[in-house]
XYZ file of C-alpha atoms in Angstrom:
472
model
C -4.140 181.296 -83.008
C -7.498 183.246 -82.786
C -7.953 183.136 -79.028
C -11.365 183.715 -77.479
C -11.691 187.026 -75.958
C -13.164 187.934 -72.620
C -15.124 190.630 -74.042
C -16.924 188.581 -76.683
C -17.757 185.649 -74.196
C -19.020 188.229 -71.579
C -21.655 189.536 -73.915
C -25.090 189.638 -72.217
C -26.937 188.759 -75.377
C -27.276 185.371 -77.195
C -24.023 183.444 -78.124
C -23.338 181.037 -80.879
C -20.196 179.310 -79.745
C -18.192 177.193 -82.052
C -15.404 175.121 -80.209
C -13.317 172.392 -81.655
C -14.964 169.779 -79.663
C -18.322 169.564 -77.677
C -18.632 166.972 -75.108
C -22.269 165.717 -75.472
C -23.873 162.979 -73.242
C -23.177 160.479 -75.929
C -19.362 161.476 -76.028
C -17.101 164.165 -77.761
C -18.063 165.447 -81.260
C -16.300 167.993 -83.558
C -17.988 170.332 -85.930
C -20.729 171.203 -83.446
C -21.802 174.482 -81.937
C -24.139 175.583 -79.074
C -26.402 178.700 -78.882
C -26.639 180.190 -75.312
C -29.512 182.444 -74.482
C -31.559 183.334 -71.400
C -29.143 181.285 -69.232
C -29.711 177.992 -71.159
C -28.514 176.036 -74.145
C -31.132 177.250 -76.694
C -29.749 174.868 -79.411
C -27.011 172.207 -79.793
C -26.085 170.823 -83.101
C -23.795 170.863 -86.270
C -22.215 174.342 -86.567
C -23.313 174.888 -90.021
C -26.826 174.144 -89.229
C -26.976 176.433 -86.189
C -25.409 179.247 -88.271
C -28.203 178.831 -90.779
C -30.904 178.684 -88.341
C -29.519 181.691 -86.213
C -28.369 184.076 -89.008
C -28.453 187.070 -86.702
C -26.088 185.712 -84.278
C -22.277 186.174 -84.848
C -20.383 182.942 -84.513
C -17.672 183.084 -81.730
C -14.973 180.596 -82.892
C -13.179 178.796 -79.940
C -10.235 177.231 -81.660
C -8.222 174.773 -79.427
C -11.024 174.464 -77.050
C -13.287 171.798 -75.835
C -16.759 172.849 -74.509
C -17.972 170.439 -71.711
C -20.607 170.547 -68.970
C -19.334 171.888 -65.640
C -18.630 169.545 -62.725
C -21.039 169.000 -59.952
C -19.863 168.830 -56.466
C -22.434 166.446 -54.807
C -21.139 166.996 -51.273
C -19.579 170.240 -49.779
C -19.455 172.243 -46.594
C -18.811 175.736 -47.788
C -18.487 177.237 -44.386
C -15.656 175.035 -43.519
C -13.112 176.463 -45.949
C -11.166 178.211 -43.113
C -10.289 174.847 -41.797
C -9.528 172.823 -44.909
C -5.804 172.495 -44.042
C -6.508 171.247 -40.493
C -7.945 168.020 -41.766
C -4.710 166.463 -42.893
C -3.673 163.058 -41.058
C -6.643 163.166 -38.715
C -8.541 160.091 -37.613
C -12.283 159.459 -38.294
C -15.167 161.568 -37.041
C -13.170 164.707 -37.476
C -16.426 166.851 -37.515
C -16.648 166.337 -33.665
C -13.294 167.842 -33.050
C -12.723 170.288 -35.943
C -15.691 171.216 -37.896
C -18.334 171.706 -35.326
C -16.031 173.911 -33.237
C -14.943 175.863 -36.197
C -18.275 176.585 -37.664
C -19.513 177.560 -34.051
C -16.833 180.220 -33.964
C -18.065 181.909 -37.258
C -20.063 185.165 -37.200
C -22.107 186.412 -40.218
C -19.155 188.188 -41.839
C -16.645 185.200 -41.433
C -19.538 182.637 -42.628
C -20.075 184.668 -45.694
C -16.445 185.076 -46.477
C -15.729 181.326 -45.683
C -18.580 180.264 -48.055
C -17.543 182.791 -50.861
C -14.100 181.423 -50.635
C -15.188 177.959 -51.136
C -17.359 178.898 -54.061
C -14.396 180.741 -55.693
C -12.154 177.613 -55.334
C -14.930 175.412 -56.709
C -15.356 177.703 -59.774
C -11.624 177.714 -60.271
C -11.776 173.875 -60.439
C -14.559 173.689 -62.848
C -17.557 173.185 -60.539
C -20.629 174.981 -61.702
C -22.715 173.451 -59.108
C -22.159 172.586 -55.420
C -24.371 170.827 -52.788
C -23.741 172.391 -49.404
C -24.718 169.908 -46.620
C -25.713 172.664 -44.278
C -23.783 174.910 -41.958
C -23.404 174.597 -38.280
C -22.642 178.272 -37.904
C -25.406 180.093 -35.910
C -26.163 182.251 -39.046
C -29.083 182.432 -41.301
C -28.895 180.309 -44.415
C -29.218 183.505 -46.357
C -25.696 184.351 -45.648
C -24.481 181.225 -47.430
C -26.973 181.819 -50.198
C -25.686 185.287 -50.803
C -22.080 184.178 -50.809
C -23.030 181.459 -53.590
C -24.904 183.987 -55.522
C -22.375 186.735 -55.332
C -19.655 184.221 -56.480
C -21.914 183.123 -59.315
C -22.098 179.405 -58.508
C -25.241 177.084 -58.546
C -25.933 175.859 -55.019
C -28.063 173.199 -53.542
C -28.407 174.720 -50.040
C -29.003 172.488 -47.074
C -30.610 173.439 -43.832
C -29.535 171.417 -40.939
C -32.521 169.756 -39.245
C -31.048 167.971 -36.396
C -33.323 167.649 -33.294
C -31.129 165.434 -31.009
C -28.500 166.993 -28.868
C -25.054 165.290 -29.059
C -24.982 162.425 -26.525
C -28.811 162.090 -26.368
C -30.037 158.596 -26.693
C -32.238 159.315 -29.770
C -35.590 157.551 -30.223
C -38.778 159.737 -30.762
C -37.401 162.390 -28.556
C -38.973 165.807 -27.918
C -42.066 166.061 -30.151
C -42.268 169.954 -29.722
C -38.605 170.188 -30.968
C -39.264 167.884 -33.867
C -42.251 169.937 -34.703
C -40.373 173.173 -34.870
C -37.498 171.661 -36.831
C -39.966 170.504 -39.397
C -41.738 173.680 -39.474
C -38.344 175.529 -40.266
C -37.631 173.018 -42.888
C -40.992 173.675 -44.638
C -40.189 177.436 -44.566
C -36.685 176.866 -45.894
C -38.014 174.779 -48.970
C -40.435 177.629 -49.663
C -37.988 180.472 -49.187
C -35.739 179.633 -52.200
C -38.455 178.328 -54.430
C -37.877 179.872 -57.906
C -34.434 181.286 -57.192
C -32.258 180.963 -60.292
C -29.114 179.709 -58.519
C -30.216 178.534 -55.095
C -31.995 175.176 -54.681
C -33.021 174.513 -51.280
C -32.325 171.134 -49.547
C -32.699 169.782 -45.978
C -29.890 168.063 -44.205
C -29.354 165.857 -41.169
C -25.700 165.569 -39.928
C -25.823 161.826 -39.212
C -28.967 159.563 -38.537
C -28.444 159.592 -34.872
C -28.596 163.462 -34.989
C -32.412 163.335 -35.639
C -35.476 161.558 -34.194
C -37.343 159.058 -36.218
C -40.123 161.657 -36.513
C -37.676 164.197 -37.992
C -36.003 161.673 -40.248
C -39.325 160.669 -41.652
C -40.639 164.182 -41.720
C -37.741 165.662 -43.789
C -37.976 162.870 -46.204
C -41.616 163.547 -46.753
C -41.238 167.358 -47.130
C -38.367 166.854 -49.522
C -40.212 164.336 -51.541
C -43.289 166.769 -51.845
C -41.085 169.495 -52.933
C -38.869 167.765 -55.376
C -35.951 168.504 -53.109
C -33.145 166.377 -51.452
C -32.302 165.479 -47.844
C -28.583 165.271 -47.272
C -27.432 162.823 -44.610
C -23.870 161.409 -43.802
C -24.482 157.774 -43.798
C -22.363 154.756 -43.073
C -19.274 156.887 -43.299
C -17.366 155.738 -40.086
C -17.141 152.359 -38.283
C -17.964 154.051 -34.873
C -21.243 155.410 -36.300
C -22.195 152.076 -37.734
C -21.463 150.308 -34.303
C -23.399 153.016 -32.390
C -26.500 152.309 -34.777
C -26.276 148.703 -34.199
C -26.169 149.104 -30.465
C -29.014 151.667 -30.450
C -31.369 150.249 -33.066
C -30.091 146.816 -33.983
C -29.710 148.130 -37.405
C -26.993 149.716 -39.482
C -27.631 153.326 -40.368
C -28.869 152.603 -43.918
C -31.145 149.938 -42.683
C -32.443 152.154 -39.938
C -33.303 154.877 -42.473
C -35.014 152.203 -44.520
C -37.129 150.900 -41.630
C -38.534 154.302 -40.921
C -39.120 155.205 -44.419
C -36.451 157.762 -44.954
C -34.840 156.052 -48.053
C -36.044 157.011 -51.425
C -35.144 159.296 -54.476
C -35.122 162.386 -52.173
C -32.349 161.104 -50.038
C -28.543 162.008 -50.973
C -26.621 159.636 -48.766
C -23.055 161.342 -48.276
C -20.094 158.927 -48.294
C -21.668 155.425 -47.884
C -18.139 153.927 -47.516
C -19.239 151.006 -45.325
C -22.160 149.360 -47.108
C -23.077 145.648 -47.185
C -24.615 143.706 -50.208
C -28.040 144.249 -48.482
C -27.587 147.882 -48.271
C -26.438 148.133 -51.937
C -29.781 146.316 -52.715
C -31.649 148.914 -50.546
C -30.078 151.758 -52.331
C -30.882 150.396 -55.739
C -34.300 149.405 -54.816
C -35.361 152.641 -53.336
C -33.647 154.961 -55.827
C -31.717 156.536 -53.132
C -28.665 158.613 -54.299
C -25.054 158.660 -52.950
C -22.373 161.136 -52.941
C -19.236 159.176 -53.473
C -16.268 161.216 -51.880
C -12.930 159.550 -52.823
C -10.575 162.406 -51.485
C -12.356 162.371 -48.248
C -11.868 158.812 -47.869
C -8.261 159.105 -48.518
C -7.686 162.177 -46.188
C -9.637 160.839 -43.269
C -8.548 157.201 -43.472
C -12.093 155.680 -43.748
C -13.070 153.183 -46.356
C -13.807 153.779 -50.066
C -17.312 153.358 -51.173
C -17.844 150.627 -53.716
C -18.787 153.033 -56.548
C -17.946 150.581 -59.409
C -20.413 148.198 -57.951
C -22.966 150.852 -57.530
C -22.640 151.836 -61.190
C -23.166 148.043 -62.084
C -26.151 147.984 -59.898
C -27.650 151.198 -61.307
C -27.381 153.047 -58.167
C -27.611 156.841 -58.491
C -24.324 158.693 -57.440
C -22.428 161.756 -57.991
C -18.876 162.705 -56.922
C -18.298 165.093 -53.948
C -15.268 166.909 -52.528
C -16.468 167.191 -48.927
C -14.612 170.477 -48.909
C -11.264 168.754 -49.424
C -10.045 170.454 -52.625
C -12.084 172.197 -55.287
C -10.748 170.546 -58.450
C -13.198 168.579 -60.703
C -10.544 166.936 -62.741
C -8.480 165.886 -59.709
C -11.804 164.535 -58.216
C -12.721 162.450 -61.266
C -9.216 161.137 -61.314
C -9.336 160.184 -57.453
C -12.647 158.529 -58.116
C -11.255 156.133 -60.599
C -7.926 155.627 -58.765
C -9.533 154.885 -55.366
C -11.621 152.060 -57.123
C -8.535 150.747 -58.793
C -6.541 150.603 -55.544
C -9.536 149.336 -53.283
C -11.043 146.783 -55.632
C -9.612 146.711 -59.215
C -6.214 145.542 -58.239
C -7.553 142.532 -56.267
C -9.784 141.499 -59.127
C -7.521 142.274 -62.238
C -10.035 144.938 -63.349
C -7.837 147.095 -65.477
C -10.659 149.406 -66.531
C -12.424 150.133 -63.307
C -15.424 151.645 -65.006
C -13.270 153.465 -67.710
C -12.941 157.260 -68.056
C -16.512 158.032 -69.126
C -18.059 156.450 -65.995
C -16.291 158.895 -63.727
C -16.718 161.930 -65.975
C -20.448 161.100 -66.330
C -20.824 160.814 -62.618
C -18.786 163.934 -62.001
C -21.431 165.828 -64.282
C -24.771 164.334 -65.189
C -24.787 161.684 -62.412
C -23.873 164.355 -59.865
C -26.696 166.694 -61.122
C -29.137 163.760 -60.889
C -28.087 162.863 -57.456
C -28.486 166.415 -56.010
C -31.828 166.752 -57.606
C -30.833 168.905 -60.641
C -30.817 166.368 -63.198
C -33.715 168.109 -65.060
C -31.776 171.418 -64.876
C -28.149 171.033 -65.398
C -25.164 168.413 -65.826
C -25.041 168.147 -69.701
C -24.710 170.020 -72.867
C -28.201 169.621 -74.115
C -30.970 171.851 -75.500
C -33.189 173.216 -72.730
C -30.752 172.600 -69.885
C -28.835 175.494 -68.109
C -25.834 176.648 -69.744
C -23.361 175.590 -67.041
C -20.186 174.813 -68.859
C -16.487 174.913 -69.126
C -14.116 175.938 -71.907
C -11.133 173.742 -71.748
C -7.838 174.563 -73.465
C -6.742 171.356 -75.353
C -3.609 172.723 -76.868
C -1.484 171.990 -73.821
C 1.041 168.988 -73.662
C -1.389 166.917 -71.520
C -4.476 167.048 -73.772
C -3.162 167.847 -77.306
C -2.167 164.338 -78.355
C -5.768 162.984 -78.125
C -7.001 159.642 -78.680
C -9.680 159.103 -75.799
C -11.073 162.353 -74.668
C -12.993 161.007 -71.582
C -9.958 159.100 -70.294
C -7.740 162.120 -71.005
C -9.851 164.407 -69.044
C -9.934 162.082 -65.995
C -6.295 161.215 -66.010
C -4.674 164.213 -67.567
C -7.073 167.150 -67.074
C -6.348 169.842 -64.438
C -7.843 173.191 -63.405
C -4.966 175.136 -65.089
C -6.540 174.026 -68.466
C -9.839 175.779 -67.905
C -10.037 179.019 -69.879
C -13.613 180.090 -68.678
C -16.523 178.841 -66.534
C -20.043 179.614 -67.309
C -22.997 179.330 -64.981
C -26.482 179.942 -66.154
C -25.092 181.324 -69.378
C -22.982 183.936 -67.688
C -19.079 183.940 -67.591
C -18.261 183.649 -63.977
C -14.421 182.829 -64.220
C -11.869 183.837 -66.778
C -8.444 182.237 -66.726
C -8.650 181.459 -63.009
C -10.043 184.736 -61.842
C -13.634 185.688 -60.977
C -15.479 187.891 -63.388
C -16.987 191.209 -61.781
C -15.559 191.065 -58.400
C -12.124 191.038 -56.781
C -10.911 187.566 -56.026
C -7.643 188.471 -54.452
C -9.182 190.932 -52.147
C -11.461 188.042 -50.965
C -8.606 185.675 -50.352
C -6.705 188.422 -48.241
C -9.909 189.054 -46.097
C -10.447 185.175 -45.650
C -6.668 184.757 -44.572
C -7.255 187.509 -41.825
C -10.673 186.125 -40.684
C -9.765 182.597 -40.650
C -6.748 183.058 -38.275
C -9.219 184.809 -35.931
C -11.755 182.090 -36.196
C -9.393 179.204 -35.728
C -7.790 180.927 -32.570
C -11.123 181.319 -30.905
C -12.570 177.955 -31.922
C -11.944 174.945 -29.287
C -10.459 172.771 -32.031
C -8.713 169.527 -31.039
C -6.356 167.910 -33.454
C -4.696 164.621 -32.968
C -1.743 165.261 -35.127
C 0.626 168.045 -35.087
C 1.854 169.994 -38.225
C 4.153 168.340 -40.481
C 6.997 170.620 -39.218
C 6.457 169.696 -35.655
C 6.117 166.026 -36.463
C 9.360 166.091 -38.330
C 11.164 167.624 -35.349
C 9.838 165.083 -33.058
C 10.740 162.299 -35.504
C 14.441 163.563 -35.666
C 14.516 164.004 -31.895
C 13.622 160.485 -31.215
């Protein structure tokens, strides 16, 4: 077989790529090609037609390959990668006991390495865009931005805008503090304006971490800038109950009352939502990050994503930093709906493969505020795409490509990952920098960070738990 070569695909000039199949917004098509130039899809159409209209370009055949849009991770925490393996079997609100202490123990070097490690894992899993919900490490956001740029991934970069100290009663709070937070937020949005890979975003950890002034103010600033505000909303029962006690309203209802819902809001998780709250999401155009693996790992509820799809609620799929594999995320998205809702109603489709593939790509791009920039193979959009080997036993016997990618796809089938028209990953390894060296550095720095962080875990390691079980 005429295998694609790294040298041809890494060419800095325009490329005319001719795979077996192109996954377009309307579905997979054969006999098509794409022209990639200046970081975007310059043209998409029948291969013969593009060859005639671009006679100076040498066609690069990609036999045995599917060209598809890259996955969009609608919810990530890049500087939490050192603690990914600490989250197993832990009860809800793990951020209080693990993530806040861990990120607080990071310095500039370890924050950069942690973020770049997460970006590498994301690229290996086919993600071309990640939405980072803001680091709690006491470092400048430029550290995370540099890590994302150096790895070569597109990043929606959040700035944490909390202005309520943990345990504070909330309310209108300290006006000078809110003013300072909003001033920083405005500077953050301006700082990355026009950056080719970094899109600025604002973030509030949970609604109770910010005053009404700041929640409303961040919504206004983001709406004016065409940016997003990322907030963990209705994720844990404890947080819903605290909101009811404090405001007499559930978190989403509270955000609606103060005018913070809208197209600029990206509500992370939304696992505990009432029919009324679904209506609020639909009516206001608020977006959601559906994070099925996080639901499974942390034991909280599963967001009613099939109902969201039916109601026209905007949503993408997020890893929440669990594991950076786009195919496994799409599979988990469908599987969680099947277990939580489909089995009880006899719904054998649960949205079908195309629903989860679409929300893992174009729907995710829309949710994070990049729908006009990426998420699909279409003329004028950024050339953020994957070359997937379809000659393997899992995908070769093809009958329904969207379902097959959701159910049988995996990161090992990815030959190359492109972001902004540049090849960033080749057969699992980064292009232009030393991935194994980064992993070794991360292993060393992570041990030191975890040791000095005041982390509290409820469950012991599996080995210790087994010993205890045997001893009983």
